[in-house]
XYZ file of C-alpha atoms in Angstrom:
565
model
C 70.056 84.414 54.429
C 68.929 87.312 53.177
C 66.260 89.083 50.531
C 67.996 92.184 49.178
C 65.582 94.388 47.273
C 66.172 97.366 44.807
C 64.379 99.097 41.894
C 65.429 98.592 38.112
C 64.853 101.691 35.905
C 65.135 101.117 32.285
C 64.987 105.174 31.457
C 65.574 104.654 27.614
C 62.444 102.861 27.618
C 59.198 104.523 26.412
C 57.162 102.938 29.454
C 57.663 104.173 32.852
C 57.517 100.912 34.670
C 59.885 99.360 37.337
C 60.168 96.401 39.067
C 61.478 94.946 42.576
C 64.244 92.795 41.826
C 63.731 89.908 44.593
C 66.745 87.616 45.394
C 65.255 84.463 46.612
C 66.622 81.091 46.788
C 64.158 77.802 45.902
C 63.379 74.916 48.735
C 65.955 72.526 47.701
C 65.630 68.669 48.359
C 68.091 69.225 51.121
C 66.479 71.900 52.964
C 63.110 69.248 52.502
C 65.373 66.633 53.967
C 66.512 68.221 56.721
C 63.754 70.184 57.860
C 61.961 66.746 57.857
C 64.940 65.353 60.129
C 64.723 68.234 62.307
C 60.855 68.175 62.837
C 61.674 64.552 64.284
C 63.972 65.082 66.432
C 61.987 67.814 67.692
C 59.169 65.533 67.813
C 60.725 62.765 69.916
C 62.675 65.360 71.956
C 63.265 63.442 75.716
C 65.204 66.962 76.900
C 64.470 69.957 77.071
C 68.018 70.674 75.511
C 67.430 68.514 72.565
C 64.285 70.409 72.009
C 66.100 74.124 72.391
C 68.470 72.615 70.056
C 66.167 71.479 67.345
C 63.858 74.616 66.997
C 67.240 76.854 66.924
C 68.548 74.540 63.836
C 64.671 74.577 62.549
C 64.692 78.458 62.938
C 68.343 78.344 60.642
C 67.258 76.293 58.332
C 63.957 78.119 57.494
C 66.085 81.857 57.609
C 69.243 80.187 56.273
C 68.676 77.454 53.372
C 64.687 77.257 53.173
C 63.200 81.482 53.082
C 60.055 80.562 55.360
C 58.331 83.619 56.961
C 55.906 81.389 58.717
C 57.789 78.307 59.997
C 60.632 80.923 61.207
C 57.836 82.559 63.319
C 56.372 79.180 64.622
C 59.557 77.777 65.968
C 60.874 81.392 66.974
C 57.408 81.134 68.886
C 58.558 77.985 70.512
C 61.799 78.937 71.267
C 60.456 82.071 73.138
C 58.354 79.991 75.301
C 61.707 77.555 75.959
C 63.302 80.834 76.840
C 60.755 82.230 79.481
C 60.883 79.446 81.508
C 64.298 78.804 81.907
C 65.037 82.294 81.780
C 67.495 82.351 79.218
C 68.835 85.691 77.750
C 70.913 84.077 74.977
C 67.364 82.016 73.763
C 65.521 85.710 74.188
C 68.131 86.760 71.281
C 68.066 83.492 68.977
C 63.650 84.319 69.424
C 64.407 87.941 68.817
C 67.137 86.795 65.522
C 64.045 84.360 64.321
C 61.521 87.198 64.733
C 63.555 89.911 62.598
C 64.564 87.161 59.677
C 60.334 86.411 59.514
C 59.704 90.285 59.556
C 62.372 90.254 57.193
C 60.655 88.003 54.611
C 57.556 89.554 55.509
C 58.479 93.318 53.964
C 57.819 94.393 57.977
C 60.388 96.487 58.091
C 60.326 98.468 61.110
C 60.126 95.216 62.907
C 63.262 94.062 61.609
C 64.812 96.899 62.581
C 63.078 96.399 66.189
C 63.926 92.777 66.769
C 67.222 92.897 65.269
C 68.506 95.511 67.540
C 67.274 93.409 70.425
C 68.641 90.194 69.551
C 72.295 92.267 68.573
C 72.025 93.875 71.931
C 72.201 90.258 73.664
C 74.167 88.676 71.698
C 77.052 91.621 72.139
C 76.633 91.185 75.921
C 77.332 87.831 75.641
C 80.367 88.240 73.703
C 79.071 86.291 70.435
C 80.371 88.750 67.585
C 79.795 86.356 64.825
C 76.287 85.991 65.732
C 75.913 89.972 66.170
C 77.441 90.497 62.756
C 74.825 88.053 61.284
C 71.735 90.058 62.456
C 73.700 93.692 61.865
C 74.158 92.456 58.400
C 70.368 91.991 58.203
C 69.745 95.711 60.027
C 71.807 97.093 57.211
C 69.962 95.826 54.715
C 66.805 96.541 55.869
C 67.762 100.463 55.887
C 69.243 99.528 52.257
C 65.592 98.889 51.268
C 64.647 101.501 53.152
C 66.602 104.256 51.135
C 68.383 104.898 54.893
C 71.653 104.339 53.225
C 73.618 106.011 56.360
C 72.027 103.804 58.621
C 72.935 100.848 56.506
C 76.466 101.391 56.143
C 77.161 101.769 59.839
C 75.311 98.193 60.493
C 77.450 96.940 57.492
C 80.703 98.154 59.097
C 79.650 97.037 61.912
C 79.036 93.520 60.831
C 82.682 94.045 58.667
C 84.811 92.424 61.181
C 83.388 89.467 61.894
C 81.452 88.263 58.725
C 82.500 85.283 57.346
C 81.196 82.592 54.555
C 78.726 83.537 52.777
C 77.630 86.648 55.313
C 80.727 88.133 53.684
C 79.000 87.442 50.317
C 75.956 89.448 51.555
C 77.782 92.401 52.849
C 79.453 92.920 49.414
C 76.323 93.145 48.003
C 74.821 95.396 50.169
C 77.389 97.804 50.135
C 76.778 97.351 46.131
C 73.329 98.094 46.135
C 74.175 100.987 48.967
C 76.472 102.662 46.254
C 74.311 101.942 43.619
C 71.460 104.316 45.387
C 74.018 107.010 45.576
C 74.940 106.580 41.772
C 78.320 105.896 42.831
C 78.468 103.304 40.054
C 81.924 102.224 39.968
C 82.081 101.452 43.650
C 78.883 99.989 42.956
C 80.618 97.462 40.275
C 83.679 96.925 42.330
C 81.323 95.570 45.038
C 79.242 92.802 42.776
C 82.271 92.159 41.448
C 84.432 91.394 44.721
C 81.237 89.231 45.843
C 80.996 87.433 42.683
C 85.040 86.525 43.134
C 84.185 85.322 46.906
C 81.016 83.235 45.901
C 83.643 81.345 43.092
C 85.875 81.292 46.160
C 83.642 79.339 48.183
C 81.773 77.516 45.336
C 78.067 79.255 46.690
C 77.101 79.814 43.021
C 73.450 80.562 44.098
C 74.435 84.327 45.388
C 75.827 84.889 41.474
C 71.853 85.464 40.420
C 71.867 88.217 43.105
C 74.978 89.344 41.599
C 74.244 89.281 38.130
C 70.793 91.039 38.513
C 72.242 93.977 40.443
C 74.775 94.521 37.885
C 71.853 94.672 35.518
C 70.532 97.760 37.394
C 74.366 99.591 37.946
C 74.360 98.871 33.851
C 71.261 100.690 33.165
C 72.085 103.154 35.077
C 75.293 103.312 33.078
C 72.923 103.327 30.057
C 75.201 100.117 29.259
C 72.221 98.002 27.503
C 74.817 95.894 25.987
C 75.982 94.680 29.431
C 72.378 95.330 30.553
C 71.511 92.260 28.151
C 74.814 89.991 29.596
C 73.725 90.192 32.835
C 70.232 89.367 32.551
C 71.285 86.091 30.500
C 73.557 84.959 33.132
C 70.869 85.725 35.748
C 68.548 83.628 34.270
C 71.441 81.021 33.272
C 71.641 80.665 36.788
C 67.990 80.634 38.140
C 67.893 78.168 35.968
C 70.407 76.121 36.833
C 69.208 76.146 40.713
C 65.506 75.744 40.015
C 64.690 79.217 40.908
C 61.271 79.634 39.782
C 61.054 83.192 41.181
C 63.965 84.149 39.886
C 63.558 82.778 36.453
C 60.374 85.066 36.736
C 61.933 88.056 37.395
C 64.549 88.074 34.537
C 61.845 87.412 32.047
C 60.223 90.004 32.943
C 62.868 92.037 32.842
C 64.264 90.923 29.677
C 60.932 91.740 27.998
C 61.074 95.627 29.100
C 64.795 95.080 27.530
C 63.405 94.079 24.638
C 60.219 96.596 24.591
C 62.875 98.961 24.615
C 64.512 98.461 21.970
C 61.460 98.005 20.212
C 61.603 94.237 19.336
C 58.257 93.534 20.466
C 58.524 89.464 19.424
C 61.724 89.142 21.094
C 59.749 91.011 24.093
C 56.206 88.921 23.851
C 58.334 85.446 24.072
C 59.901 86.738 27.347
C 56.920 87.055 28.957
C 54.964 84.490 27.822
C 57.803 82.511 29.476
C 57.230 84.141 32.720
C 53.656 83.935 32.476
C 54.211 79.844 31.808
C 56.099 80.049 35.773
C 53.142 81.701 37.212
C 51.984 78.100 38.957
C 55.150 77.693 40.517
C 55.543 81.358 42.362
C 52.922 83.234 44.423
C 53.955 86.690 44.073
C 51.181 88.629 43.176
C 53.195 92.038 42.212
C 55.401 90.283 39.817
C 52.194 88.724 38.192
C 50.538 91.533 37.871
C 53.762 93.592 36.286
C 53.962 90.795 34.013
C 50.470 91.222 32.818
C 50.414 95.068 31.909
C 53.471 94.486 30.272
C 52.668 91.529 28.574
C 49.424 93.741 27.445
C 51.430 96.762 26.272
C 53.579 94.205 24.036
C 50.691 92.967 22.573
C 49.410 96.339 21.961
C 52.545 96.962 19.825
C 51.986 93.798 18.140
C 48.669 95.066 17.161
C 47.053 92.040 19.150
C 44.392 94.047 20.507
C 41.535 91.008 21.629
C 44.944 89.263 24.024
C 46.093 92.464 25.062
C 42.617 93.320 26.394
C 42.930 89.962 27.979
C 45.997 90.250 29.978
C 44.977 94.548 30.927
C 41.957 92.897 32.806
C 44.260 89.699 34.406
C 46.595 92.980 35.736
C 43.931 95.059 36.569
C 42.035 92.080 38.947
C 45.383 91.766 40.708
C 46.022 95.387 41.199
C 43.182 96.199 42.744
C 43.681 93.445 45.881
C 47.681 94.160 45.683
C 48.384 97.858 44.687
C 45.390 99.957 43.697
C 47.736 102.844 42.711
C 49.278 101.197 39.818
C 45.409 100.795 38.475
C 46.411 104.260 36.410
C 49.097 102.487 34.372
C 46.474 99.820 33.064
C 43.838 102.533 32.519
C 46.275 103.874 30.005
C 46.914 100.726 28.536
C 42.850 99.983 28.708
C 42.334 103.779 26.756
C 45.483 103.166 23.992
C 43.824 99.730 23.091
C 40.209 101.182 22.745
C 41.888 104.459 20.804
C 43.974 101.999 18.506
C 40.245 100.151 18.220
C 38.935 104.058 17.272
C 36.739 104.114 20.041
C 37.568 107.183 21.281
C 34.524 108.195 23.626
C 35.777 105.089 25.729
C 39.283 105.867 25.256
C 38.535 109.287 26.987
C 36.746 107.484 29.957
C 39.826 105.508 30.651
C 42.530 108.050 30.235
C 40.440 110.308 32.861
C 40.199 107.333 35.153
C 43.822 106.656 34.726
C 44.490 110.346 35.186
C 42.686 110.371 38.231
C 44.120 107.551 39.779
C 47.565 108.497 39.160
C 46.799 112.151 40.251
C 45.463 110.782 43.454
C 48.598 109.110 43.576
C 50.956 112.020 42.262
C 52.492 109.632 40.094
C 54.222 111.533 37.386
C 54.670 109.116 34.502
C 51.505 107.700 34.140
C 50.045 111.245 34.585
C 52.067 111.780 31.120
C 50.912 108.810 29.117
C 46.760 109.855 30.288
C 47.689 113.586 28.810
C 49.729 112.169 25.712
C 46.661 109.683 24.718
C 44.107 112.475 25.789
C 46.126 114.667 23.093
C 46.040 111.757 20.589
C 42.562 111.043 21.087
C 41.530 114.655 20.664
C 43.593 115.100 17.127
C 42.339 112.285 16.138
C 38.693 113.549 16.453
C 39.906 116.884 14.517
C 38.955 118.567 18.792
C 42.600 120.376 18.211
C 41.517 122.691 21.316
C 41.314 119.540 23.310
C 44.457 118.275 22.010
C 46.581 121.751 22.656
C 45.593 121.745 26.017
C 45.883 118.030 27.256
C 49.008 118.383 25.053
C 50.326 121.596 27.419
C 49.347 119.248 30.067
C 51.801 116.597 29.268
C 54.666 119.586 28.256
C 53.719 120.804 31.964
C 54.211 117.295 33.463
C 57.229 116.894 31.612
C 58.855 119.697 32.364
C 57.651 118.495 36.379
C 59.579 115.473 35.691
C 62.729 116.446 34.373
C 62.817 118.603 37.128
C 62.008 116.748 39.541
C 64.661 114.574 37.994
C 66.896 116.913 38.152
C 66.058 117.599 42.076
C 66.555 113.727 42.178
C 70.395 114.054 40.752
C 70.923 116.780 42.932
C 69.939 114.941 46.136
C 71.764 111.683 44.775
C 74.783 113.809 44.606
C 74.525 115.307 47.605
C 73.751 112.182 49.134
C 76.495 110.483 47.312
C 78.917 112.749 48.605
C 77.747 112.538 51.930
C 77.787 109.101 51.881
C 81.366 109.278 51.046
C 82.338 111.419 53.658
C 80.587 109.285 56.071
C 82.683 106.496 54.841
C 85.859 108.148 55.262
C 84.363 109.316 59.200
C 83.928 105.532 59.643
C 87.306 104.895 57.887
C 88.982 107.460 60.526
C 87.067 106.460 63.349
C 88.081 102.736 62.644
C 91.648 103.583 62.869
C 91.222 105.555 65.608
C 89.600 102.637 67.497
C 92.650 100.174 65.741
C 94.692 102.609 67.368
C 93.085 102.764 70.997
C 93.014 98.731 70.361
C 96.651 98.728 69.734
C 97.592 101.161 72.689
C 95.111 98.877 74.799
C 96.985 95.697 73.219
C 100.245 97.487 74.636
C 98.866 98.039 77.846
C 97.261 94.528 78.361
C 100.953 93.173 77.272
C 102.243 95.755 80.263
C 100.074 94.468 82.663
C 100.553 90.980 81.820
C 104.222 91.748 81.686
C 104.232 93.004 85.468
C 102.029 90.570 86.368
C 104.303 88.255 85.190
C 107.495 90.038 86.987
C 105.483 90.318 90.388
C 104.778 86.393 90.167
C 107.861 85.696 89.157
C 109.207 88.000 91.920
C 106.385 86.135 94.659
C 107.940 82.889 93.075
C 111.335 83.766 94.071
C 110.867 85.235 97.324
C 108.687 81.915 98.225
C 111.145 79.893 96.888
C 113.651 81.231 98.421
C 112.314 81.572 101.865
C 111.273 77.705 101.119
C 115.039 77.228 100.162
C 116.110 79.067 103.271
C 113.760 76.817 105.406
C 115.213 73.863 103.998
C 118.672 75.126 104.601
C 117.391 75.801 108.420
C 116.181 72.522 108.498
C 119.127 70.783 107.203
C 121.683 72.623 109.369
C 119.236 71.958 112.792
C 119.573 68.288 111.201
C 123.191 68.377 110.096
C 123.997 70.064 113.910
C 121.521 67.091 115.549
C 124.125 64.722 113.749
C 127.137 66.146 114.606
C 126.224 65.976 118.054
C 125.287 62.233 117.940
C 128.611 61.744 116.653
C 129.949 63.934 119.294
C 128.538 62.042 121.561
C 128.931 58.556 119.806
C 133.094 59.461 119.690
C 132.772 60.562 123.759
C 131.334 57.052 124.303
C 133.557 55.254 122.018
C 136.676 57.193 123.784
C 135.213 56.355 127.087
C 134.959 52.563 126.220
C 138.397 52.884 124.600
C 139.487 54.006 127.822
C 137.915 51.588 130.195
C 139.050 48.851 127.704
C 142.434 50.133 128.183
C 142.393 50.001 131.791
C 140.759 46.396 131.779
C 143.995 45.628 129.386
C 146.433 47.376 131.797
C 145.112 45.495 134.964
C 144.820 42.313 132.858
C 148.366 42.718 131.903
C 149.423 43.535 135.360
C 147.568 40.127 136.593
C 149.136 38.372 133.768
C 152.804 39.979 134.904
C 151.819 38.915 138.465
C 150.924 35.290 137.372
C 154.283 34.528 135.349
C 155.877 36.011 138.365
C 154.329 34.130 140.449
C 154.745 31.074 138.520
C 158.473 31.017 137.814
C 158.304 31.523 141.701
C 156.853 28.406 141.760
C 158.703 26.342 139.120
C 162.051 28.320 141.307
C 160.610 26.572 144.760
C 160.174 23.294 142.858
C 163.570 23.252 140.987
C 165.157 23.710 144.768
C 162.411 21.412 146.060
C 163.548 18.687 143.052
C 159.987 18.077 142.190
C 160.005 19.812 138.807
C 159.552 16.884 137.047
C 157.001 15.847 138.988
C 154.805 19.122 137.782
C 153.236 19.666 134.775
C 153.047 23.085 133.464
C 150.099 23.556 131.317
C 149.490 26.278 129.332
C 146.015 27.284 127.141
C 143.630 24.598 127.647
C 141.081 24.608 125.193
C 137.111 24.573 127.193
C 136.660 20.749 125.643
C 139.489 19.661 127.539
C 138.945 21.098 130.614
C 137.025 18.453 131.475
C 139.090 15.305 131.788
C 141.634 17.650 133.501
C 139.564 18.040 136.161
C 138.768 14.739 136.534
C 142.163 13.455 135.863
C 143.148 15.665 139.335
C 143.545 14.407 142.709
C 143.444 17.952 144.362
C 141.627 20.860 142.855
C 142.508 24.061 144.599
C 140.912 27.533 143.666
C 143.465 30.612 144.449
C 139.913 33.177 144.227
C 136.669 33.347 145.962
C 135.003 35.294 143.043
C 137.203 35.476 140.017
C 136.494 32.220 138.041
C 139.999 32.061 136.093
C 137.894 30.525 132.811
C 137.381 27.448 135.167
């Protein structure tokens, strides 16, 4: 996702050259295929949501998988238009995120910080902490490139709790670079080692190129040149496996430096030639120019002067366009070539031109080479006075370089102490934040518990009131049912009483009837007609009609009571 650049210096070498180690990744087949697919979706998008999603995915693709500043900026601009139309702050954050990454690839570092902080603010407000961590990591890397190590550590610390996956690898590499810059080399190696282990664990071997290059720079500072060579060779193997042509060129260049430093000029020549063969596949002009001038110096050591002169001219042409301050080094090589040809006049002119350029830019290393070359030229001419004068200047410059280096060493130690103190401050603040967070969590638990107790109490009260209401309702219903039963009982009692009365009257009537029948039977006996009378008991209803029809006389003893007849 990000590109970290750092300076790797070979202090044991006679050359005073430096190189920015570029950690870059090639455009993969997957990236191209994914880009084509997303561009097709964008072209055919029939809803604003589909268009927005495609634009966002394209900015991520050209940021993370296939870094391309122009493409990121192009699609971020389109996202900005959508954000403006929809008044969507989150889309603005995506836009600023895209801008920051685009400017990072273009090395417009102030713009990276400006837009990165705008995106960070919106992400945090929306509680998108992982997105915020990703942009914080970018800002941290930017501050690291600017050698603002405290600011870099601040942003790395902000990102630490939320970065995952490849961002976690980037964070470790960033911390390693900062540690290397403040000469805390053991810590740097520790971070690089952790990054290496994590990249293996996640299966992200593309980061191992970055790690090996970084380790080479640390081993250089430790003057462990055997490990420098080992790390560079590992980086080269990784870059070749990944078809990372820029990475391969960088490593071949650095290996050329290494072999020059150990005076193996033939091996150095082969490495520089390998780098030059890759130039058609890269576009990094600064790297090309640095390779040409260092190759020219190697050819000079091998006494191949015409070729050395040709490649010095190529370097000069590029430096005029991209870095005029480096022309002093080119002029120094050209002067040494002329000195080797015994063309003293031309050598003096070139050395003085180199001295003028280097003095203007205050490049002490290049000035030292110019004075040394002039001293050698004058000595070869027998002009010992000017030779001595230039040698004195050389000595003064080297003293100044030594003094400057001592000052830098002291500043580096102070910075290392400051950074360590700052890291301790950050650790203490993190502990305080964790303690506050713990207290806040405890307070939150208490609030939640109180809320649960309150809810439980309210529920209990509500339930009791509901139960009381139901109880009252049930009691009322029961009371009403009791009253109804009592009324039914009273009614039943009344009916029973009336029925009893009716039975009593019926029995009385029956007794009266039986008494009267006995009287009638007695009279019939006295009259001697007892056998003439049929005393009928109960007669079924179906037999009544026949009985009535067989009678000659029918007498009804009542006007209103039918007696079942």
